[in-house]
Structure formats: structure tokens, C-alpha cells
């Protein structure tokens, strides 16, 4: 019964966000889908509590590449790339910024986390041209299933399955599965797999 109620509320939330979706599509024709997405999620980010979480998930399920209805997106969180993917049971905390990312099943993202579209979004090679006018390269960042990204971390590279990223860390290079990493830039501090236990058993 509880699951049935959640499904009904999700579809009601979809209906409630249709005006916002219409504005999003109209704006996208003028300024592009990514800019329109950022504007729409800034607006929806202002709705507090459980209703806000349902509204954000409902809108994202229709606006980005993938957003499962079990996803929870906190107050103040915005998205900047329509190619983002949020799989089943993903939790995104308050005041986060999510770019071109795939967040795998049951991943946890704490408050204030920035997941960029890779480390090369802005070109910096030509010192005679302002950085904002130089082309960069967007790259999909993948956060593995069951990983936990601590508060105020910046993630510019892939994070492995079950990996824990400490609060305030800056992930500039890919992290393997089942490790704890921290620092600026983030490095592996230790494995989460007990000594003598094979990784396959995790």
C-alpha cells in the first residue's frame, strides 16, 4: 500500500510540474536545453520539504536523460546538463550542483557537493583569450553504485562502486571500488574490504 501511494504521489507531482515543463521546453527553443534546465531547477529548488522533493523528482524524470521515481533531490539543488542520469534510490542532498553525471543505484550525495562535467569544462590554453570564451570539453562523470560523497566535496572524475569520498575532498582523478578517499586532491586512504576478504564477496 505504501509503495502504491508513493507511485500515485509521483504521478500527481508530474501533473503539478507540467506548467514548469512547458516553460522549460519553450525556453529551451530560445537558449538551449541545458540553460533552460538550469533555470527550471533553480525555480524548483526553492520548494521545501517532502513536497519539494516529489516535485523535483517528477520534473527531472521528464527533463533529464534518466531519473527514477525513487530518487530524492534536496532543497537548493540544481542541474545543468540534460544528459544527467539518476538511477534507483539515489539520494542528493541540499544545495548541490550536478552536471553531466551518471549516479548509479543507491549512491548518496551529501549537501553542498559539486559534481562537474569533468575537469575540462573550460579551455585555458590561450592566455590572449578570456577563459569564458574558450571552448572546453564536457565529460560524463560516473558515481558508482552505493558510493557516498561527503559534504562539500567537488567531484570531477569517476568514483568507484561502494567508495566513500570524505567531506571537502576534490576528486580530480578516478577512484577505484570500495575505498575511502580524501584530501585535495583526493587520494586513497584505505580499502573498505577487510584484509583477507576477496573483493567479490563485498
PDB file of C-alpha atoms in Angstrom, residues 3-102:
ATOM      1  CA  UNK A   3       4.504   1.808  -2.460  1.00  0.00           C
ATOM      2  CA  UNK A   4       1.204   2.315  -4.288  1.00  0.00           C
ATOM      3  CA  UNK A   5       0.714   5.665  -2.516  1.00  0.00           C
ATOM      4  CA  UNK A   6       4.241   6.739  -3.499  1.00  0.00           C
ATOM      5  CA  UNK A   7       3.535   5.884  -7.138  1.00  0.00           C
ATOM      6  CA  UNK A   8       0.288   7.889  -7.059  1.00  0.00           C
ATOM      7  CA  UNK A   9       2.008  10.890  -5.479  1.00  0.00           C
ATOM      8  CA  UNK A  10       4.770  10.711  -8.096  1.00  0.00           C
ATOM      9  CA  UNK A  11       2.247  10.868 -10.952  1.00  0.00           C
ATOM     10  CA  UNK A  12       0.316  13.664  -9.267  1.00  0.00           C
ATOM     11  CA  UNK A  13       3.619  15.536  -8.917  1.00  0.00           C
ATOM     12  CA  UNK A  14       4.236  15.050 -12.626  1.00  0.00           C
ATOM     13  CA  UNK A  15       0.912  16.695 -13.359  1.00  0.00           C
ATOM     14  CA  UNK A  16       1.759  19.547 -10.987  1.00  0.00           C
ATOM     15  CA  UNK A  17       5.049  20.238 -12.750  1.00  0.00           C
ATOM     16  CA  UNK A  18       3.602  20.298 -16.282  1.00  0.00           C
ATOM     17  CA  UNK A  19       3.440  24.141 -16.348  1.00  0.00           C
ATOM     18  CA  UNK A  20       7.113  24.278 -15.365  1.00  0.00           C
ATOM     19  CA  UNK A  21       7.901  21.671 -18.015  1.00  0.00           C
ATOM     20  CA  UNK A  22       6.077  23.735 -20.644  1.00  0.00           C
ATOM     21  CA  UNK A  23       8.093  26.836 -19.739  1.00  0.00           C
ATOM     22  CA  UNK A  24      11.261  24.735 -19.823  1.00  0.00           C
ATOM     23  CA  UNK A  25      10.584  23.461 -23.340  1.00  0.00           C
ATOM     24  CA  UNK A  26       9.658  26.942 -24.592  1.00  0.00           C
ATOM     25  CA  UNK A  27      12.806  28.465 -23.097  1.00  0.00           C
ATOM     26  CA  UNK A  28      14.902  25.613 -24.491  1.00  0.00           C
ATOM     27  CA  UNK A  29      13.923  26.646 -28.013  1.00  0.00           C
ATOM     28  CA  UNK A  30      15.491  30.051 -27.388  1.00  0.00           C
ATOM     29  CA  UNK A  31      18.503  29.470 -25.128  1.00  0.00           C
ATOM     30  CA  UNK A  32      19.095  25.725 -25.363  1.00  0.00           C
ATOM     31  CA  UNK A  33      18.056  22.792 -23.179  1.00  0.00           C
ATOM     32  CA  UNK A  34      20.925  22.971 -20.698  1.00  0.00           C
ATOM     33  CA  UNK A  35      20.414  26.647 -19.841  1.00  0.00           C
ATOM     34  CA  UNK A  36      16.660  26.109 -19.618  1.00  0.00           C
ATOM     35  CA  UNK A  37      17.218  23.113 -17.328  1.00  0.00           C
ATOM     36  CA  UNK A  38      19.374  25.181 -15.013  1.00  0.00           C
ATOM     37  CA  UNK A  39      16.688  27.881 -14.813  1.00  0.00           C
ATOM     38  CA  UNK A  40      13.905  25.376 -14.183  1.00  0.00           C
ATOM     39  CA  UNK A  41      15.782  23.503 -11.469  1.00  0.00           C
ATOM     40  CA  UNK A  42      16.712  26.785  -9.779  1.00  0.00           C
ATOM     41  CA  UNK A  43      12.986  27.537  -9.527  1.00  0.00           C
ATOM     42  CA  UNK A  44      12.027  24.064  -8.295  1.00  0.00           C
ATOM     43  CA  UNK A  45      14.949  24.064  -5.852  1.00  0.00           C
ATOM     44  CA  UNK A  46      13.063  26.644  -3.757  1.00  0.00           C
ATOM     45  CA  UNK A  47      10.232  24.305  -2.720  1.00  0.00           C
ATOM     46  CA  UNK A  48      10.953  22.926   0.780  1.00  0.00           C
ATOM     47  CA  UNK A  49      10.249  19.605   2.454  1.00  0.00           C
ATOM     48  CA  UNK A  50       8.719  16.426   1.102  1.00  0.00           C
ATOM     49  CA  UNK A  51       6.517  18.197  -1.494  1.00  0.00           C
ATOM     50  CA  UNK A  52       9.610  19.862  -2.938  1.00  0.00           C
ATOM     51  CA  UNK A  53      11.438  16.555  -3.222  1.00  0.00           C
ATOM     52  CA  UNK A  54       8.494  14.983  -5.055  1.00  0.00           C
ATOM     53  CA  UNK A  55       8.186  17.963  -7.416  1.00  0.00           C
ATOM     54  CA  UNK A  56      11.899  17.961  -8.272  1.00  0.00           C
ATOM     55  CA  UNK A  57      11.965  14.217  -8.924  1.00  0.00           C
ATOM     56  CA  UNK A  58       8.832  14.399 -11.047  1.00  0.00           C
ATOM     57  CA  UNK A  59      10.210  17.234 -13.173  1.00  0.00           C
ATOM     58  CA  UNK A  60      13.638  15.620 -13.584  1.00  0.00           C
ATOM     59  CA  UNK A  61      12.024  12.334 -14.648  1.00  0.00           C
ATOM     60  CA  UNK A  62      10.688  14.218 -17.677  1.00  0.00           C
ATOM     61  CA  UNK A  63      13.559  16.643 -18.315  1.00  0.00           C
ATOM     62  CA  UNK A  64      16.850  14.762 -17.962  1.00  0.00           C
ATOM     63  CA  UNK A  65      18.051  11.536 -19.556  1.00  0.00           C
ATOM     64  CA  UNK A  66      17.091   9.358 -16.581  1.00  0.00           C
ATOM     65  CA  UNK A  67      15.606   9.952 -13.139  1.00  0.00           C
ATOM     66  CA  UNK A  68      13.953   7.086 -11.286  1.00  0.00           C
ATOM     67  CA  UNK A  69      10.878   7.960  -9.230  1.00  0.00           C
ATOM     68  CA  UNK A  70      12.645   6.717  -6.056  1.00  0.00           C
ATOM     69  CA  UNK A  71      15.283   9.475  -6.320  1.00  0.00           C
ATOM     70  CA  UNK A  72      15.370  12.169  -3.629  1.00  0.00           C
ATOM     71  CA  UNK A  73      16.753  15.617  -4.511  1.00  0.00           C
ATOM     72  CA  UNK A  74      17.221  18.125  -1.700  1.00  0.00           C
ATOM     73  CA  UNK A  75      16.347  21.798  -1.331  1.00  0.00           C
ATOM     74  CA  UNK A  76      18.530  24.206  -3.305  1.00  0.00           C
ATOM     75  CA  UNK A  77      19.990  21.603  -5.668  1.00  0.00           C
ATOM     76  CA  UNK A  78      20.312  22.451  -9.362  1.00  0.00           C
ATOM     77  CA  UNK A  79      21.148  20.570 -12.559  1.00  0.00           C
ATOM     78  CA  UNK A  80      22.964  21.981 -15.586  1.00  0.00           C
ATOM     79  CA  UNK A  81      23.057  19.120 -18.117  1.00  0.00           C
ATOM     80  CA  UNK A  82      20.095  17.304 -19.639  1.00  0.00           C
ATOM     81  CA  UNK A  83      22.251  14.218 -20.091  1.00  0.00           C
ATOM     82  CA  UNK A  84      22.359  13.576 -16.335  1.00  0.00           C
ATOM     83  CA  UNK A  85      21.189  10.172 -15.111  1.00  0.00           C
ATOM     84  CA  UNK A  86      19.960   9.314 -11.619  1.00  0.00           C
ATOM     85  CA  UNK A  87      19.281   5.641 -11.007  1.00  0.00           C
ATOM     86  CA  UNK A  88      17.067   3.922  -8.422  1.00  0.00           C
ATOM     87  CA  UNK A  89      17.278   5.053  -4.759  1.00  0.00           C
ATOM     88  CA  UNK A  90      19.808   7.816  -5.369  1.00  0.00           C
ATOM     89  CA  UNK A  91      19.905  10.483  -2.671  1.00  0.00           C
ATOM     90  CA  UNK A  92      21.118  14.008  -3.474  1.00  0.00           C
ATOM     91  CA  UNK A  93      21.396  16.382  -0.531  1.00  0.00           C
ATOM     92  CA  UNK A  94      20.658  20.087  -0.261  1.00  0.00           C
ATOM     93  CA  UNK A  95      22.454  22.812  -2.214  1.00  0.00           C
ATOM     94  CA  UNK A  96      24.257  20.534  -4.645  1.00  0.00           C
ATOM     95  CA  UNK A  97      25.159  21.249  -8.266  1.00  0.00           C
ATOM     96  CA  UNK A  98      25.042  18.336 -10.720  1.00  0.00           C
ATOM     97  CA  UNK A  99      26.453  18.473 -14.228  1.00  0.00           C
ATOM     98  CA  UNK A 100      26.884  15.726 -16.828  1.00  0.00           C
ATOM     99  CA  UNK A 101      26.838  12.825 -14.384  1.00  0.00           C
ATOM    100  CA  UNK A 102      25.577   9.282 -14.075  1.00  0.00           C
TER     101      UNK A 102
END
